[in-house]
């Protein structure tokens, strides 16, 4: 692998069901001045400028002088706008230049677009795609639907990996398949399964040491009304990908040290 080429991690999200309670800020604002400057003003300016800030970032800006914080939004918005337009042009060109005879199946999940961006040399190291509309949330009539969805995922991933081989990037790209929740073991009254607290994760790629990592959970000794008792902290998997593949200090990202698996060759 040439030194100038960075490794890439493509994450495939099988279930998208994230719920968050946002922090609510008041819009009944006093005029901005050194005496009237707080987190509500910052949140309002962030919204008007199109910035998505976390509560901690809002608090940090509120602690600065109003002039400096406003300059942050003005300068940042201009730079972000230029950067976004430039990136959009590069992505459109990558997609328009891309041709393939590889079959990605019925539901490619934007993986051909990821392949086109990788082949075009974009600097991006993390790509994220997903099944839409909570497809794997199989509370009702699971057997046939689940089988069909798994075939869609398998076909798309198989096509993506083969396309990367064709394009010469297979040794520097790894696919990680994950979800933020699994399914319970017992069947429910609707021939489906309900949300579960444990799940599995997959890595696919030329540089992956194949096999099973971690301890298999028991299908008999269940907890909390039919949940699997998880045996591996998911942050161990993230730490492995961050540290051993992307070559980034995982402690800075995960705010702790987690045992890693020997997944990558």
PDB file of C-alpha atoms in Angstrom:
ATOM      1  CA  UNK A   1       0.000   0.000   0.000  1.00  0.00           C
ATOM      2  CA  UNK A   2       1.590   3.314  -1.037  1.00  0.00           C
ATOM      3  CA  UNK A   3       2.428   5.532   1.928  1.00  0.00           C
ATOM      4  CA  UNK A   4       0.330   8.428   0.662  1.00  0.00           C
ATOM      5  CA  UNK A   5      -2.880   6.380   0.629  1.00  0.00           C
ATOM      6  CA  UNK A   6      -4.893   6.409   3.839  1.00  0.00           C
ATOM      7  CA  UNK A   7      -6.894   3.475   5.094  1.00  0.00           C
ATOM      8  CA  UNK A   8     -10.670   3.729   4.784  1.00  0.00           C
ATOM      9  CA  UNK A   9     -13.456   2.428   7.008  1.00  0.00           C
ATOM     10  CA  UNK A  10     -16.927   2.059   5.502  1.00  0.00           C
ATOM     11  CA  UNK A  11     -19.650   1.537   8.097  1.00  0.00           C
ATOM     12  CA  UNK A  12     -22.939  -0.119   7.212  1.00  0.00           C
ATOM     13  CA  UNK A  13     -25.784   0.689   9.566  1.00  0.00           C
ATOM     14  CA  UNK A  14     -28.480  -1.970   9.493  1.00  0.00           C
ATOM     15  CA  UNK A  15     -30.974  -0.223  11.776  1.00  0.00           C
ATOM     16  CA  UNK A  16     -31.391   3.521  12.099  1.00  0.00           C
ATOM     17  CA  UNK A  17     -33.446   4.309  15.192  1.00  0.00           C
ATOM     18  CA  UNK A  18     -31.744   7.001  17.224  1.00  0.00           C
ATOM     19  CA  UNK A  19     -33.771   9.047  19.679  1.00  0.00           C
ATOM     20  CA  UNK A  20     -32.277  12.033  21.475  1.00  0.00           C
ATOM     21  CA  UNK A  21     -33.743  14.665  23.777  1.00  0.00           C
ATOM     22  CA  UNK A  22     -32.340  17.997  22.563  1.00  0.00           C
ATOM     23  CA  UNK A  23     -31.386  20.781  24.914  1.00  0.00           C
ATOM     24  CA  UNK A  24     -33.967  23.561  24.563  1.00  0.00           C
ATOM     25  CA  UNK A  25     -32.775  27.172  24.538  1.00  0.00           C
ATOM     26  CA  UNK A  26     -34.908  30.278  25.015  1.00  0.00           C
ATOM     27  CA  UNK A  27     -35.530  32.641  22.105  1.00  0.00           C
ATOM     28  CA  UNK A  28     -36.668  35.485  24.382  1.00  0.00           C
ATOM     29  CA  UNK A  29     -33.332  37.253  24.016  1.00  0.00           C
ATOM     30  CA  UNK A  30     -31.939  40.507  25.356  1.00  0.00           C
ATOM     31  CA  UNK A  31     -29.836  42.603  22.947  1.00  0.00           C
ATOM     32  CA  UNK A  32     -26.338  41.173  22.509  1.00  0.00           C
ATOM     33  CA  UNK A  33     -23.762  42.950  24.645  1.00  0.00           C
ATOM     34  CA  UNK A  34     -21.107  42.068  27.152  1.00  0.00           C
ATOM     35  CA  UNK A  35     -23.776  42.210  29.850  1.00  0.00           C
ATOM     36  CA  UNK A  36     -26.407  40.313  27.869  1.00  0.00           C
ATOM     37  CA  UNK A  37     -24.617  37.353  26.325  1.00  0.00           C
ATOM     38  CA  UNK A  38     -25.380  33.762  27.237  1.00  0.00           C
ATOM     39  CA  UNK A  39     -25.968  30.274  25.838  1.00  0.00           C
ATOM     40  CA  UNK A  40     -29.382  31.270  24.458  1.00  0.00           C
ATOM     41  CA  UNK A  41     -27.746  33.898  22.236  1.00  0.00           C
ATOM     42  CA  UNK A  42     -25.146  31.405  21.035  1.00  0.00           C
ATOM     43  CA  UNK A  43     -27.786  28.776  20.256  1.00  0.00           C
ATOM     44  CA  UNK A  44     -29.818  31.334  18.321  1.00  0.00           C
ATOM     45  CA  UNK A  45     -26.814  32.470  16.272  1.00  0.00           C
ATOM     46  CA  UNK A  46     -25.806  28.863  15.633  1.00  0.00           C
ATOM     47  CA  UNK A  47     -29.274  28.086  14.319  1.00  0.00           C
ATOM     48  CA  UNK A  48     -29.308  31.143  12.044  1.00  0.00           C
ATOM     49  CA  UNK A  49     -25.827  30.319  10.717  1.00  0.00           C
ATOM     50  CA  UNK A  50     -26.703  26.667  10.114  1.00  0.00           C
ATOM     51  CA  UNK A  51     -24.281  25.275  12.701  1.00  0.00           C
ATOM     52  CA  UNK A  52     -25.069  22.121  14.655  1.00  0.00           C
ATOM     53  CA  UNK A  53     -23.397  22.628  18.028  1.00  0.00           C
ATOM     54  CA  UNK A  54     -23.349  20.386  21.076  1.00  0.00           C
ATOM     55  CA  UNK A  55     -24.298  21.884  24.470  1.00  0.00           C
ATOM     56  CA  UNK A  56     -20.641  21.889  25.533  1.00  0.00           C
ATOM     57  CA  UNK A  57     -19.644  23.843  22.421  1.00  0.00           C
ATOM     58  CA  UNK A  58     -22.436  26.349  23.028  1.00  0.00           C
ATOM     59  CA  UNK A  59     -21.283  26.817  26.617  1.00  0.00           C
ATOM     60  CA  UNK A  60     -17.684  27.372  25.478  1.00  0.00           C
ATOM     61  CA  UNK A  61     -18.718  30.075  22.993  1.00  0.00           C
ATOM     62  CA  UNK A  62     -20.945  31.736  25.582  1.00  0.00           C
ATOM     63  CA  UNK A  63     -17.891  32.074  27.832  1.00  0.00           C
ATOM     64  CA  UNK A  64     -16.108  34.162  25.164  1.00  0.00           C
ATOM     65  CA  UNK A  65     -16.614  37.803  24.312  1.00  0.00           C
ATOM     66  CA  UNK A  66     -19.622  38.291  21.984  1.00  0.00           C
ATOM     67  CA  UNK A  67     -17.408  39.762  19.239  1.00  0.00           C
ATOM     68  CA  UNK A  68     -15.166  36.686  19.152  1.00  0.00           C
ATOM     69  CA  UNK A  69     -18.089  34.264  19.154  1.00  0.00           C
ATOM     70  CA  UNK A  70     -19.876  36.105  16.336  1.00  0.00           C
ATOM     71  CA  UNK A  71     -16.626  36.098  14.327  1.00  0.00           C
ATOM     72  CA  UNK A  72     -16.513  32.327  14.788  1.00  0.00           C
ATOM     73  CA  UNK A  73     -19.877  31.957  13.068  1.00  0.00           C
ATOM     74  CA  UNK A  74     -19.133  34.471  10.310  1.00  0.00           C
ATOM     75  CA  UNK A  75     -15.722  33.028   9.433  1.00  0.00           C
ATOM     76  CA  UNK A  76     -16.797  29.425   9.915  1.00  0.00           C
ATOM     77  CA  UNK A  77     -19.954  29.766   7.834  1.00  0.00           C
ATOM     78  CA  UNK A  78     -18.000  31.233   4.926  1.00  0.00           C
ATOM     79  CA  UNK A  79     -15.311  28.566   5.045  1.00  0.00           C
ATOM     80  CA  UNK A  80     -17.860  25.779   5.466  1.00  0.00           C
ATOM     81  CA  UNK A  81     -19.889  27.044   2.499  1.00  0.00           C
ATOM     82  CA  UNK A  82     -16.842  27.106   0.209  1.00  0.00           C
ATOM     83  CA  UNK A  83     -15.689  23.697   1.441  1.00  0.00           C
ATOM     84  CA  UNK A  84     -19.153  22.156   1.008  1.00  0.00           C
ATOM     85  CA  UNK A  85     -19.485  23.435  -2.557  1.00  0.00           C
ATOM     86  CA  UNK A  86     -16.020  22.197  -3.476  1.00  0.00           C
ATOM     87  CA  UNK A  87     -16.697  18.767  -1.965  1.00  0.00           C
ATOM     88  CA  UNK A  88     -20.053  18.532  -3.735  1.00  0.00           C
ATOM     89  CA  UNK A  89     -18.398  19.212  -7.085  1.00  0.00           C
ATOM     90  CA  UNK A  90     -15.781  16.521  -6.473  1.00  0.00           C
ATOM     91  CA  UNK A  91     -18.411  13.978  -5.442  1.00  0.00           C
ATOM     92  CA  UNK A  92     -20.575  14.718  -8.496  1.00  0.00           C
ATOM     93  CA  UNK A  93     -17.556  14.313 -10.782  1.00  0.00           C
ATOM     94  CA  UNK A  94     -16.518  11.064  -9.059  1.00  0.00           C
ATOM     95  CA  UNK A  95     -20.004   9.632  -9.548  1.00  0.00           C
ATOM     96  CA  UNK A  96     -20.293  10.792 -13.163  1.00  0.00           C
ATOM     97  CA  UNK A  97     -16.876   9.293 -14.035  1.00  0.00           C
ATOM     98  CA  UNK A  98     -17.595   5.969 -12.327  1.00  0.00           C
ATOM     99  CA  UNK A  99     -18.528   2.887 -14.326  1.00  0.00           C
ATOM    100  CA  UNK A 100     -18.806  -0.683 -13.154  1.00  0.00           C
ATOM    101  CA  UNK A 101     -20.109  -4.034 -14.322  1.00  0.00           C
ATOM    102  CA  UNK A 102     -20.231  -5.365 -10.751  1.00  0.00           C
ATOM    103  CA  UNK A 103     -23.672  -6.416  -9.505  1.00  0.00           C
ATOM    104  CA  UNK A 104     -24.570  -4.838  -6.133  1.00  0.00           C
ATOM    105  CA  UNK A 105     -27.975  -6.518  -5.947  1.00  0.00           C
ATOM    106  CA  UNK A 106     -31.424  -5.023  -5.517  1.00  0.00           C
ATOM    107  CA  UNK A 107     -30.568  -2.644  -2.644  1.00  0.00           C
ATOM    108  CA  UNK A 108     -27.013  -1.289  -3.122  1.00  0.00           C
ATOM    109  CA  UNK A 109     -27.337   1.160  -0.174  1.00  0.00           C
ATOM    110  CA  UNK A 110     -25.192   3.824  -1.889  1.00  0.00           C
ATOM    111  CA  UNK A 111     -22.139   1.556  -1.761  1.00  0.00           C
ATOM    112  CA  UNK A 112     -21.425   2.143  -5.499  1.00  0.00           C
ATOM    113  CA  UNK A 113     -21.209   5.867  -4.714  1.00  0.00           C
ATOM    114  CA  UNK A 114     -18.746   5.135  -1.922  1.00  0.00           C
ATOM    115  CA  UNK A 115     -16.652   3.070  -4.345  1.00  0.00           C
ATOM    116  CA  UNK A 116     -16.662   5.944  -6.824  1.00  0.00           C
ATOM    117  CA  UNK A 117     -15.463   8.434  -4.194  1.00  0.00           C
ATOM    118  CA  UNK A 118     -12.702   6.100  -3.029  1.00  0.00           C
ATOM    119  CA  UNK A 119     -11.516   5.535  -6.586  1.00  0.00           C
ATOM    120  CA  UNK A 120     -11.591   9.276  -7.295  1.00  0.00           C
ATOM    121  CA  UNK A 121      -9.093   9.834  -4.487  1.00  0.00           C
ATOM    122  CA  UNK A 122     -11.239  11.791  -2.036  1.00  0.00           C
ATOM    123  CA  UNK A 123      -9.469  12.272   1.294  1.00  0.00           C
ATOM    124  CA  UNK A 124     -12.426  10.927   3.275  1.00  0.00           C
ATOM    125  CA  UNK A 125     -11.537   8.027   5.570  1.00  0.00           C
ATOM    126  CA  UNK A 126     -14.991   7.300   6.972  1.00  0.00           C
ATOM    127  CA  UNK A 127     -18.028   6.530   4.828  1.00  0.00           C
ATOM    128  CA  UNK A 128     -21.432   5.697   6.296  1.00  0.00           C
ATOM    129  CA  UNK A 129     -24.385   4.047   4.565  1.00  0.00           C
ATOM    130  CA  UNK A 130     -27.537   2.455   5.924  1.00  0.00           C
ATOM    131  CA  UNK A 131     -30.752   0.604   5.267  1.00  0.00           C
ATOM    132  CA  UNK A 132     -33.572   3.123   5.118  1.00  0.00           C
ATOM    133  CA  UNK A 133     -36.829   3.204   7.054  1.00  0.00           C
ATOM    134  CA  UNK A 134     -35.741   0.934   9.933  1.00  0.00           C
ATOM    135  CA  UNK A 135     -35.941  -2.041   7.615  1.00  0.00           C
ATOM    136  CA  UNK A 136     -34.550  -4.535  10.145  1.00  0.00           C
ATOM    137  CA  UNK A 137     -37.001  -3.526  12.879  1.00  0.00           C
ATOM    138  CA  UNK A 138     -38.890  -6.798  12.434  1.00  0.00           C
ATOM    139  CA  UNK A 139     -41.606  -6.817  15.085  1.00  0.00           C
ATOM    140  CA  UNK A 140     -44.071  -8.528  12.721  1.00  0.00           C
ATOM    141  CA  UNK A 141     -43.682 -11.575  10.429  1.00  0.00           C
ATOM    142  CA  UNK A 142     -39.920 -11.688  10.787  1.00  0.00           C
ATOM    143  CA  UNK A 143     -38.791 -14.958   9.095  1.00  0.00           C
ATOM    144  CA  UNK A 144     -39.345 -14.137   5.409  1.00  0.00           C
ATOM    145  CA  UNK A 145     -38.617 -10.411   5.763  1.00  0.00           C
ATOM    146  CA  UNK A 146     -35.423 -10.941   7.723  1.00  0.00           C
ATOM    147  CA  UNK A 147     -34.173 -13.538   5.246  1.00  0.00           C
ATOM    148  CA  UNK A 148     -34.833 -11.163   2.360  1.00  0.00           C
ATOM    149  CA  UNK A 149     -33.129  -8.197   4.062  1.00  0.00           C
ATOM    150  CA  UNK A 150     -30.042 -10.267   4.859  1.00  0.00           C
ATOM    151  CA  UNK A 151     -29.805 -11.304   1.208  1.00  0.00           C
ATOM    152  CA  UNK A 152     -29.971  -7.630   0.163  1.00  0.00           C
ATOM    153  CA  UNK A 153     -27.203  -6.721   2.607  1.00  0.00           C
ATOM    154  CA  UNK A 154     -25.050  -9.684   1.562  1.00  0.00           C
ATOM    155  CA  UNK A 155     -25.398  -8.907  -2.148  1.00  0.00           C
ATOM    156  CA  UNK A 156     -24.520  -5.239  -1.681  1.00  0.00           C
ATOM    157  CA  UNK A 157     -21.482  -5.928   0.509  1.00  0.00           C
ATOM    158  CA  UNK A 158     -20.284  -8.709  -1.801  1.00  0.00           C
ATOM    159  CA  UNK A 159     -20.584  -6.367  -4.769  1.00  0.00           C
ATOM    160  CA  UNK A 160     -18.771  -3.567  -2.946  1.00  0.00           C
ATOM    161  CA  UNK A 161     -15.846  -5.787  -1.960  1.00  0.00           C
ATOM    162  CA  UNK A 162     -15.545  -7.161  -5.503  1.00  0.00           C
ATOM    163  CA  UNK A 163     -15.701  -3.661  -6.948  1.00  0.00           C
ATOM    164  CA  UNK A 164     -12.880  -2.531  -4.651  1.00  0.00           C
ATOM    165  CA  UNK A 165     -10.796  -5.479  -5.865  1.00  0.00           C
ATOM    166  CA  UNK A 166     -11.481  -4.458  -9.473  1.00  0.00           C
ATOM    167  CA  UNK A 167     -10.488  -0.867  -8.707  1.00  0.00           C
ATOM    168  CA  UNK A 168      -7.348  -1.858  -6.789  1.00  0.00           C
ATOM    169  CA  UNK A 169      -8.395  -0.554  -3.361  1.00  0.00           C
ATOM    170  CA  UNK A 170      -9.313  -3.774  -1.577  1.00  0.00           C
ATOM    171  CA  UNK A 171      -6.254  -3.781   0.688  1.00  0.00           C
ATOM    172  CA  UNK A 172      -6.976  -0.384   2.195  1.00  0.00           C
ATOM    173  CA  UNK A 173     -10.740  -0.540   2.778  1.00  0.00           C
ATOM    174  CA  UNK A 174     -12.606  -2.358   5.549  1.00  0.00           C
ATOM    175  CA  UNK A 175     -16.371  -2.604   5.987  1.00  0.00           C
ATOM    176  CA  UNK A 176     -17.864  -2.577   9.485  1.00  0.00           C
ATOM    177  CA  UNK A 177     -21.490  -3.675   9.885  1.00  0.00           C
ATOM    178  CA  UNK A 178     -23.254  -2.599  13.064  1.00  0.00           C
ATOM    179  CA  UNK A 179     -26.505  -1.503  14.682  1.00  0.00           C
ATOM    180  CA  UNK A 180     -27.293   0.180  17.963  1.00  0.00           C
ATOM    181  CA  UNK A 181     -29.610  -2.596  19.158  1.00  0.00           C
ATOM    182  CA  UNK A 182     -30.385  -6.231  18.423  1.00  0.00           C
ATOM    183  CA  UNK A 183     -33.394  -8.498  18.870  1.00  0.00           C
ATOM    184  CA  UNK A 184     -34.675 -10.518  21.795  1.00  0.00           C
ATOM    185  CA  UNK A 185     -34.483 -14.275  21.616  1.00  0.00           C
ATOM    186  CA  UNK A 186     -38.166 -15.263  22.139  1.00  0.00           C
ATOM    187  CA  UNK A 187     -40.704 -14.782  19.366  1.00  0.00           C
ATOM    188  CA  UNK A 188     -43.443 -12.252  20.125  1.00  0.00           C
ATOM    189  CA  UNK A 189     -47.182 -12.653  19.447  1.00  0.00           C
ATOM    190  CA  UNK A 190     -46.823 -11.279  15.898  1.00  0.00           C
ATOM    191  CA  UNK A 191     -44.298 -13.823  14.600  1.00  0.00           C
ATOM    192  CA  UNK A 192     -41.523 -11.282  15.051  1.00  0.00           C
ATOM    193  CA  UNK A 193     -38.998 -10.290  17.706  1.00  0.00           C
ATOM    194  CA  UNK A 194     -38.750  -7.176  19.852  1.00  0.00           C
ATOM    195  CA  UNK A 195     -35.824  -4.857  20.539  1.00  0.00           C
ATOM    196  CA  UNK A 196     -32.898  -6.516  22.280  1.00  0.00           C
ATOM    197  CA  UNK A 197     -29.928  -5.272  24.270  1.00  0.00           C
ATOM    198  CA  UNK A 198     -27.202  -7.325  22.559  1.00  0.00           C
ATOM    199  CA  UNK A 199     -26.124  -7.573  18.939  1.00  0.00           C
ATOM    200  CA  UNK A 200     -23.330  -8.772  16.681  1.00  0.00           C
ATOM    201  CA  UNK A 201     -20.933  -6.813  14.471  1.00  0.00           C
ATOM    202  CA  UNK A 202     -19.070  -7.784  11.300  1.00  0.00           C
ATOM    203  CA  UNK A 203     -15.836  -6.742   9.621  1.00  0.00           C
ATOM    204  CA  UNK A 204     -15.317  -7.515   5.934  1.00  0.00           C
ATOM    205  CA  UNK A 205     -12.214  -6.951   3.837  1.00  0.00           C
ATOM    206  CA  UNK A 206      -8.945  -8.333   2.503  1.00  0.00           C
ATOM    207  CA  UNK A 207      -7.046  -7.292   5.617  1.00  0.00           C
ATOM    208  CA  UNK A 208      -9.464  -8.895   8.069  1.00  0.00           C
ATOM    209  CA  UNK A 209      -8.366 -12.008   9.951  1.00  0.00           C
ATOM    210  CA  UNK A 210     -11.464 -14.144   9.525  1.00  0.00           C
ATOM    211  CA  UNK A 211     -13.052 -15.866  12.482  1.00  0.00           C
ATOM    212  CA  UNK A 212     -15.180 -15.243  15.551  1.00  0.00           C
ATOM    213  CA  UNK A 213     -14.049 -12.836  18.277  1.00  0.00           C
ATOM    214  CA  UNK A 214     -15.499 -12.631  21.736  1.00  0.00           C
ATOM    215  CA  UNK A 215     -17.557 -15.149  23.700  1.00  0.00           C
ATOM    216  CA  UNK A 216     -20.797 -16.514  22.266  1.00  0.00           C
ATOM    217  CA  UNK A 217     -23.767 -15.452  24.429  1.00  0.00           C
ATOM    218  CA  UNK A 218     -26.092 -18.035  25.897  1.00  0.00           C
ATOM    219  CA  UNK A 219     -29.459 -18.599  24.239  1.00  0.00           C
ATOM    220  CA  UNK A 220     -30.768 -20.098  27.479  1.00  0.00           C
ATOM    221  CA  UNK A 221     -29.532 -17.863  30.288  1.00  0.00           C
ATOM    222  CA  UNK A 222     -31.412 -14.743  29.228  1.00  0.00           C
ATOM    223  CA  UNK A 223     -31.900 -11.498  31.137  1.00  0.00           C
ATOM    224  CA  UNK A 224     -34.533  -8.765  31.275  1.00  0.00           C
ATOM    225  CA  UNK A 225     -37.474 -10.588  29.688  1.00  0.00           C
ATOM    226  CA  UNK A 226     -35.689 -12.426  26.902  1.00  0.00           C
ATOM    227  CA  UNK A 227     -32.544 -10.372  26.242  1.00  0.00           C
ATOM    228  CA  UNK A 228     -29.169 -11.866  25.468  1.00  0.00           C
ATOM    229  CA  UNK A 229     -26.529 -11.074  28.084  1.00  0.00           C
ATOM    230  CA  UNK A 230     -23.844  -9.368  26.016  1.00  0.00           C
ATOM    231  CA  UNK A 231     -20.288 -10.664  26.446  1.00  0.00           C
ATOM    232  CA  UNK A 232     -18.311  -7.946  24.638  1.00  0.00           C
ATOM    233  CA  UNK A 233     -18.311  -4.189  25.175  1.00  0.00           C
ATOM    234  CA  UNK A 234     -18.976  -2.619  21.766  1.00  0.00           C
ATOM    235  CA  UNK A 235     -16.287  -0.045  22.560  1.00  0.00           C
ATOM    236  CA  UNK A 236     -13.724  -2.844  22.270  1.00  0.00           C
ATOM    237  CA  UNK A 237     -14.744  -3.222  18.631  1.00  0.00           C
ATOM    238  CA  UNK A 238     -14.657   0.532  18.030  1.00  0.00           C
ATOM    239  CA  UNK A 239     -11.245   0.750  19.710  1.00  0.00           C
ATOM    240  CA  UNK A 240      -9.965  -1.989  17.416  1.00  0.00           C
ATOM    241  CA  UNK A 241     -11.162  -0.175  14.297  1.00  0.00           C
ATOM    242  CA  UNK A 242      -9.959   3.248  15.464  1.00  0.00           C
ATOM    243  CA  UNK A 243      -6.564   2.178  16.775  1.00  0.00           C
ATOM    244  CA  UNK A 244      -5.535  -0.745  14.580  1.00  0.00           C
ATOM    245  CA  UNK A 245      -7.092   0.288  11.268  1.00  0.00           C
ATOM    246  CA  UNK A 246      -7.388   4.070  11.214  1.00  0.00           C
ATOM    247  CA  UNK A 247      -4.257   4.468  13.344  1.00  0.00           C
ATOM    248  CA  UNK A 248      -5.846   7.033  15.670  1.00  0.00           C
ATOM    249  CA  UNK A 249      -5.547   7.127  19.452  1.00  0.00           C
ATOM    250  CA  UNK A 250      -8.804   5.464  20.508  1.00  0.00           C
ATOM    251  CA  UNK A 251      -8.563   6.812  24.062  1.00  0.00           C
ATOM    252  CA  UNK A 252      -9.166  10.340  22.771  1.00  0.00           C
ATOM    253  CA  UNK A 253     -12.285   9.220  20.939  1.00  0.00           C
ATOM    254  CA  UNK A 254     -13.756   6.768  23.459  1.00  0.00           C
ATOM    255  CA  UNK A 255     -12.582   8.555  26.625  1.00  0.00           C
ATOM    256  CA  UNK A 256     -11.115   5.350  28.008  1.00  0.00           C
ATOM    257  CA  UNK A 257      -8.973   2.285  27.320  1.00  0.00           C
ATOM    258  CA  UNK A 258     -10.635  -0.838  25.939  1.00  0.00           C
ATOM    259  CA  UNK A 259      -9.146  -4.218  25.108  1.00  0.00           C
ATOM    260  CA  UNK A 260      -8.790  -4.731  21.365  1.00  0.00           C
ATOM    261  CA  UNK A 261      -9.124  -7.790  19.141  1.00  0.00           C
ATOM    262  CA  UNK A 262      -6.470  -9.029  16.654  1.00  0.00           C
ATOM    263  CA  UNK A 263      -8.821  -8.489  13.717  1.00  0.00           C
ATOM    264  CA  UNK A 264      -6.573  -6.824  11.141  1.00  0.00           C
ATOM    265  CA  UNK A 265      -3.685  -8.409   9.296  1.00  0.00           C
TER     266      UNK A 265
END
